[in-house]
Amino acid sequence: MNYTQTLEFLFQSLPVFETQGATAYKPGLERITAFCRHIGNPQRNFFTIHVAGTNGKGSVAHIIASVLQQAGYRTGLFTSPHLQDFRERIRVDGEMIPKQKVVNFVDKHHDKMVELELSFFEMTAAMAFDYFAQSDVEVAVIETGLGGRLDATNIIVPILSVITNIGLEHTSLLGDTLPKIATEKAGIIKKSIPVIIGEADVRYNGVFEQVAAANKSRVIYAEQEFSCEEHHMEGTGQSFRLHRSRDGRTFDVSLDLQGSYQSRNIVTASAAVDFLHEETPLTISRRAYLEGMRCAAANTALLGRWQTLAESPLTICDTGHNAHGIAYVADQLKATPHRELYCVIGFVRDKDLAHILPLLPHDAHYIFTQARSERALPAAELTAKAAIYGLRGEAVEEVTAAVARAKELAAPEDMIFIGGSTYVVAEAL
């Protein structure tokens, strides 16, 4: 098979959550365990940091990976979903896995993958582990796909677990309350392996503490380790003054990512990096920490996090796609100077729009759209649902046409926002 045929096999032959939704979700570790045993358990050949959470896990994973790269470690990074290229999911020192490596892996293990009926995500996770081992990776940052306890990535035994926060998402699969979802995410906590909790909340702290106690694992609350004393936007990034509790030191940190919600992620990532330096075999200097933060997006090619696509009119995209993430986006929209606001918005069918749509600004003109995905909610249906919550606008089915329509309507001093679904952002980039 060539690369195009390989991708066709992966996307058409194996269940893909991104296109099929819940029907592609195959919980349980039996298949991935059997397959990784078949390929020699490559996930045991390097240190790992495991990152879960409702929002922010992608940003936190990329930031930690960037710092590790700056510290001189050969660093693997496994994330999902991809925006434009499947290979974005698997990186070593910021570089995507080569196409030929994808082809070779599938050619070699095709029959076993079919025999075990692996899901797309299980296959992708195993491919990442195998490629990292081949590439002599020293440490890899592994982001969960969905949940944690039954997620395919949960066969790793990390040196640190990180859970960014808990919000309502995928309630049909993970549970319909914060404690239930926290229980699924807490499944990444391993025996005697500390866990960092990015955002503490009395509604779910007890869940983490109970699971950690059962595993004799230490719980570290990031906000007790670092606090953000100052925060300023600057050009294409932002600057922070962080205070470290254990010794009272302050750090003036630059981050090449926009979005005020990164102030939470940088605290979580800083607590993780500090732990790795202090209590694991890894050594991370102050210089590596500061440079890794300053070049996080550049080092890891992170896209779609409050990303500026144009200046006049100001055009921003963001991959926030659940109520927890959209709340951050809505706050940022209010804080961003503009005259009129045009929002190009689309969602997938299984999103809880009753909790999402009321969060969006009522004074914007909406261009409702749908991505080229089987899961996309039709633009006309979204337009009708949005009207219930006082959101007005028009329907333009294709994303590129919807963005073009927003540019046609917007004056230089206006603002265009593109989001709601990762797939909408992917087509707009």
PDB file of C-alpha atoms in Angstrom, residues 54-56 164-169 178 199 203-204 264 321-329 355-356 359:
ATOM      1  CA  THR A  54     -11.673  17.582  29.790  1.00  0.00           C
ATOM      2  CA  ASN A  55      -9.924  20.696  28.471  1.00  0.00           C
ATOM      3  CA  GLY A  56      -6.351  21.910  28.251  1.00  0.00           C
ATOM      4  CA  THR A 164      -5.978  19.096  33.862  1.00  0.00           C
ATOM      5  CA  ASN A 165      -9.620  19.560  34.884  1.00  0.00           C
ATOM      6  CA  ILE A 166     -13.071  17.985  34.727  1.00  0.00           C
ATOM      7  CA  GLY A 167     -16.087  19.259  32.779  1.00  0.00           C
ATOM      8  CA  LEU A 168     -19.188  17.706  31.275  1.00  0.00           C
ATOM      9  CA  GLU A 169     -18.258  16.024  27.995  1.00  0.00           C
ATOM     10  CA  LEU A 178     -18.570  15.607  37.306  1.00  0.00           C
ATOM     11  CA  GLU A 199      -7.732  22.711  38.502  1.00  0.00           C
ATOM     12  CA  ARG A 203     -17.095  18.682  43.408  1.00  0.00           C
ATOM     13  CA  TYR A 204     -14.478  16.151  42.297  1.00  0.00           C
ATOM     14  CA  ARG A 264      -4.478  27.795  33.870  1.00  0.00           C
ATOM     15  CA  HIS A 321     -15.806  22.394  21.675  1.00  0.00           C
ATOM     16  CA  ASN A 322     -17.589  21.589  24.954  1.00  0.00           C
ATOM     17  CA  ALA A 323     -19.370  23.780  27.526  1.00  0.00           C
ATOM     18  CA  HIS A 324     -16.257  23.983  29.709  1.00  0.00           C
ATOM     19  CA  GLY A 325     -14.071  25.078  26.782  1.00  0.00           C
ATOM     20  CA  ILE A 326     -16.664  27.335  25.138  1.00  0.00           C
ATOM     21  CA  ALA A 327     -17.058  29.231  28.430  1.00  0.00           C
ATOM     22  CA  TYR A 328     -13.352  30.163  28.221  1.00  0.00           C
ATOM     23  CA  VAL A 329     -13.786  31.168  24.566  1.00  0.00           C
ATOM     24  CA  HIS A 355     -25.395  23.851  27.774  1.00  0.00           C
ATOM     25  CA  ILE A 356     -23.158  25.309  25.036  1.00  0.00           C
ATOM     26  CA  LEU A 359     -22.733  30.655  26.648  1.00  0.00           C
TER      27      LEU A 359
END
